Short mmCIF file of C-alpha atoms and ligand atoms in Angstrom, two decimals:
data_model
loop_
_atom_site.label_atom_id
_atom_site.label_comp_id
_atom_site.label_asym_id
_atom_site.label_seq_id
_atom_site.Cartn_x
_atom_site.Cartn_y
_atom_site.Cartn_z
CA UNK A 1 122.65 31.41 100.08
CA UNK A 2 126.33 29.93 99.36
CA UNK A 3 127.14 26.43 97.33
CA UNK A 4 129.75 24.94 100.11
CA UNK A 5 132.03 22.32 98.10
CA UNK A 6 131.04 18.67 99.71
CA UNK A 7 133.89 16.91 101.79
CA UNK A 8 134.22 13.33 99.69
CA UNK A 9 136.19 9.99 101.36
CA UNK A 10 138.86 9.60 102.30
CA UNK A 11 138.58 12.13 105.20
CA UNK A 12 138.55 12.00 108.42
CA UNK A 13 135.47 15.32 108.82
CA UNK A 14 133.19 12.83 107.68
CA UNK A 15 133.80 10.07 110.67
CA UNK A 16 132.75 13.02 113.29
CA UNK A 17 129.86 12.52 115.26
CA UNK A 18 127.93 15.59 114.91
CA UNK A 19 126.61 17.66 118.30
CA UNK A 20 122.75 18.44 118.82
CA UNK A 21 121.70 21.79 117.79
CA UNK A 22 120.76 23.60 121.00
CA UNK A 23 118.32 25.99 119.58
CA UNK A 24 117.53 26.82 115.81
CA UNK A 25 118.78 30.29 115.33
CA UNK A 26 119.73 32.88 112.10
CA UNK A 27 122.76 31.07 111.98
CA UNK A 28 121.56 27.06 111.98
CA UNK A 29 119.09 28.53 109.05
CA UNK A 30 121.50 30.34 106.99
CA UNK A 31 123.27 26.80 107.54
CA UNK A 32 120.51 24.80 106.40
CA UNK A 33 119.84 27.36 103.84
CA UNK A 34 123.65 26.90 102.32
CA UNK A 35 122.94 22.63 102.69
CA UNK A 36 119.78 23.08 100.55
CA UNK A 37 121.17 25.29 97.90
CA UNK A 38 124.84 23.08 97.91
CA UNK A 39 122.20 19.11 97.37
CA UNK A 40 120.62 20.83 94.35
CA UNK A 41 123.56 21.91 92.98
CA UNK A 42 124.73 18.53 93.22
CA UNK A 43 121.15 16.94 91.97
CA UNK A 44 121.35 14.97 95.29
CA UNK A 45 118.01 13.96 97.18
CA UNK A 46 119.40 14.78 101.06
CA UNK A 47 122.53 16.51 102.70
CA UNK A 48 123.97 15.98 106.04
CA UNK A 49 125.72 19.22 107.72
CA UNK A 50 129.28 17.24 108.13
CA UNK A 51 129.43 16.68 104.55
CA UNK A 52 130.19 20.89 104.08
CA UNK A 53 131.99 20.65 106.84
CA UNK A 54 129.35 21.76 109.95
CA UNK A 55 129.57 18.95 112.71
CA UNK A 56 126.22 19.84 113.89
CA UNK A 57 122.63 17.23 113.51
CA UNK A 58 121.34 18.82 110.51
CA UNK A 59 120.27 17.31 107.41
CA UNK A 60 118.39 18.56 104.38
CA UNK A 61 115.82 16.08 102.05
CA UNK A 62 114.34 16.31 98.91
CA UNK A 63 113.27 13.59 96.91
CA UNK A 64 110.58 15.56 94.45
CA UNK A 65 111.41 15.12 90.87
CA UNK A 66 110.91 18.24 88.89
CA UNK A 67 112.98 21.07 89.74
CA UNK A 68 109.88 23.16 89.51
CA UNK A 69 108.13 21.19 92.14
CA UNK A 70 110.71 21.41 94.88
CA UNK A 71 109.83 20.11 98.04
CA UNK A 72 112.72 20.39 100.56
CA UNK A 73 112.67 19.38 104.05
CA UNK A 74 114.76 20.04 107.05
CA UNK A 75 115.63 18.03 109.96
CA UNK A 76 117.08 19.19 113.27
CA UNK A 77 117.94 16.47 115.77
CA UNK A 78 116.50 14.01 113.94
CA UNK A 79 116.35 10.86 116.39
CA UNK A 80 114.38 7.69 114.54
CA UNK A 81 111.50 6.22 116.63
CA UNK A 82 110.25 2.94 115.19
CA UNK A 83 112.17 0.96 112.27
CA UNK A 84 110.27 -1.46 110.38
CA UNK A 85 111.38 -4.89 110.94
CA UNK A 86 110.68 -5.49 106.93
CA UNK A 87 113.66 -3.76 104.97
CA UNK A 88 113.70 -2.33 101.48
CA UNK A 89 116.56 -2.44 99.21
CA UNK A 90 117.72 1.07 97.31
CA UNK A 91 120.59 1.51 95.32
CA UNK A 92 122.45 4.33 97.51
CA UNK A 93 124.59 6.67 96.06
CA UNK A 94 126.78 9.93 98.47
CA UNK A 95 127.45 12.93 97.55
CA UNK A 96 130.77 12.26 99.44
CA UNK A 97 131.61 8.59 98.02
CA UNK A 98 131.37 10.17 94.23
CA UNK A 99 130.43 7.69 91.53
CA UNK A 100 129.75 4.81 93.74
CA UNK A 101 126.75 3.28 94.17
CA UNK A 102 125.67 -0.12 95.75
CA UNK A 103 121.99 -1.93 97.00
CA UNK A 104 121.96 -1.11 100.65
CA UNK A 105 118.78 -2.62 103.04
CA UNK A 106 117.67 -0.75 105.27
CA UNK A 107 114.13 -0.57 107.46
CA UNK A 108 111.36 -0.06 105.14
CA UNK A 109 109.32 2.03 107.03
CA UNK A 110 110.20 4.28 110.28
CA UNK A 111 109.22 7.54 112.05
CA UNK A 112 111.51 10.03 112.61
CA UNK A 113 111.22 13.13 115.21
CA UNK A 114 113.09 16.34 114.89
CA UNK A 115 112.83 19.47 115.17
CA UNK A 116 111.33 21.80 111.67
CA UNK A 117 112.98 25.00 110.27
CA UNK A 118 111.11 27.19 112.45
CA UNK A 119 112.35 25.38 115.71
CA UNK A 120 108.80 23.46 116.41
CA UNK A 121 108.84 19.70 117.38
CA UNK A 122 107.33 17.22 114.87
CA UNK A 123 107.09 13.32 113.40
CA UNK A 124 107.07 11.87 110.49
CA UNK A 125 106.17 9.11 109.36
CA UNK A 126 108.62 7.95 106.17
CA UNK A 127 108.39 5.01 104.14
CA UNK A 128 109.83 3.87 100.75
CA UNK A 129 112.59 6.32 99.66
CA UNK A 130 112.38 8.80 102.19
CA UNK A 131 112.98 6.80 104.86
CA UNK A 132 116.10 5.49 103.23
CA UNK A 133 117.23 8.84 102.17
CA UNK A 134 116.60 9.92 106.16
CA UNK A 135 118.24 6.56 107.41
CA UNK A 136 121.46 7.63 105.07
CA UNK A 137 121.61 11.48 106.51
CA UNK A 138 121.48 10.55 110.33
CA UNK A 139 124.10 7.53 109.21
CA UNK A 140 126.23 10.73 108.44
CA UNK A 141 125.58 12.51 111.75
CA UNK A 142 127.00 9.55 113.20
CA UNK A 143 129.99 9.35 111.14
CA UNK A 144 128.55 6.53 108.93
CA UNK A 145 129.09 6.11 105.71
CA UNK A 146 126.79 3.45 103.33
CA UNK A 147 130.29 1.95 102.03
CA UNK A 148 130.80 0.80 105.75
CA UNK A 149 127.64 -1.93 105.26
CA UNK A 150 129.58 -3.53 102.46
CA UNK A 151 132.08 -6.17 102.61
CA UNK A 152 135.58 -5.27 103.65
CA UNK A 153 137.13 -6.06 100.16
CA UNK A 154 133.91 -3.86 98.20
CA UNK A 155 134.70 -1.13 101.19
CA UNK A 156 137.74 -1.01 100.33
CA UNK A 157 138.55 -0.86 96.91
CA UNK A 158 136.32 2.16 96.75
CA UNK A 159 138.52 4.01 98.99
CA UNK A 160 141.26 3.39 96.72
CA UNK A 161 139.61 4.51 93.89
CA UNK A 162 138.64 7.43 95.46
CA UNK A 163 142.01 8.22 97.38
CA UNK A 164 143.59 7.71 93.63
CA UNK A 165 141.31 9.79 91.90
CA UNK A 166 141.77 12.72 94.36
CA UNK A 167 145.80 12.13 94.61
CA UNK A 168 145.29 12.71 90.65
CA UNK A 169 142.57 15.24 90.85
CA UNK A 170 140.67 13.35 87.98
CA UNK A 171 137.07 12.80 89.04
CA UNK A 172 135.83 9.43 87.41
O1 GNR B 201 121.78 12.07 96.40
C1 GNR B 201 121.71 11.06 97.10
N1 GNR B 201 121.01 9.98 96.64
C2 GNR B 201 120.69 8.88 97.43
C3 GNR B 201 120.18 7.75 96.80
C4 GNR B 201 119.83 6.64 97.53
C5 GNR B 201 119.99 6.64 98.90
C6 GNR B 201 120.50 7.75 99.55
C7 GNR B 201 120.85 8.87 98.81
S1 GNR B 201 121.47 10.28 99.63
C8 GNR B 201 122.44 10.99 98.39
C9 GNR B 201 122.95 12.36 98.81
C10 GNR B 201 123.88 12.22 99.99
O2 GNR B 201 125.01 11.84 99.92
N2 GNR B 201 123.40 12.49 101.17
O3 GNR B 201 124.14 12.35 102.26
NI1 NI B 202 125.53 10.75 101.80
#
């Protein structure tokens, strides 16, 4: 397993759409392997494939808290069945918008089939967390970002800060 350094905004990787995976292989696990090992090296909670750079519809989630008590999940194809028409309200952070964080709503409650690690079909049911941590991966697979539900002005002064703080390599 490999840490893969995490694309951050401004760039133009993370507006791809990502392609469905066609079959899960060696090579989509050693992928999913490098995503799982890369979020926990970050201390994030979920990982699309686009943000290291792998345009493919893959994401990694794991909202346990101890680090003893890991329990990661992984998503292949995820497609999300039925949103709850009552939202819930988290404070979102990305791995790829760094220090930036904002209340985003999003469907409380919705299920979500994909396909597992081992290639089988499944659904899950997510509510609370993780189903906003799932809503924010396939987001990414569609070249979504959570700054692009705030306002224009909020949207865009974070890409300034960020565009400055890369232009000056100094990570705020
Ligand atoms: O680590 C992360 N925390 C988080 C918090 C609230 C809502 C979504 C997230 S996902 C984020 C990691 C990330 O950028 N995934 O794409
Ligand atoms: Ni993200």
């Amino acid at each position: 397993m490999t840490i893969k350094k995490i694309i951050t905004e401004p760039n133009q990787l993370l507006r791809q759409v990502s392609s469905p995976v066609d079959k899960v292989g060696k090579e989509e696990r050693q992928i999913m392997d490098d995503m799982l090992e890369t979020m926990y090296a970050a201390n994030g909670i979920g990982l699309a494939a686009i943000q290291i750079g792998v345009p493919k519809r893959m994401i990694v989630v794991d909202i346990s808290k101890e680090e003893n008590k890991r329990e990661p999940r992984y998503f292949v194809n995820p497609v999300i069945k039925n949103k709850d028409t009552l939202k819930a309200t988290y404070e979102e952070g990305c791995l790829s918008v760094p220090n930036q964080f904002a209340e985003i709503d999003r469907p409380k409650k919705c299920d979500v089939e994909y396909i597992d690690y081992d290639g089988g079909k499944k659904i899950l049911k997510a509510e609370g967390l993780l189903a906003t941590c799932i809503q924010h991966e396939i987001d990414h697979l569609e070249g979504v970002l959570f700054i692009d539900y705030l306002s224009k002005l909020k949207k865009s002064m974070i890409i300034k800060k960020l565009s400055k703080n890369k232009s000056t390599r100094i990570v705020v």
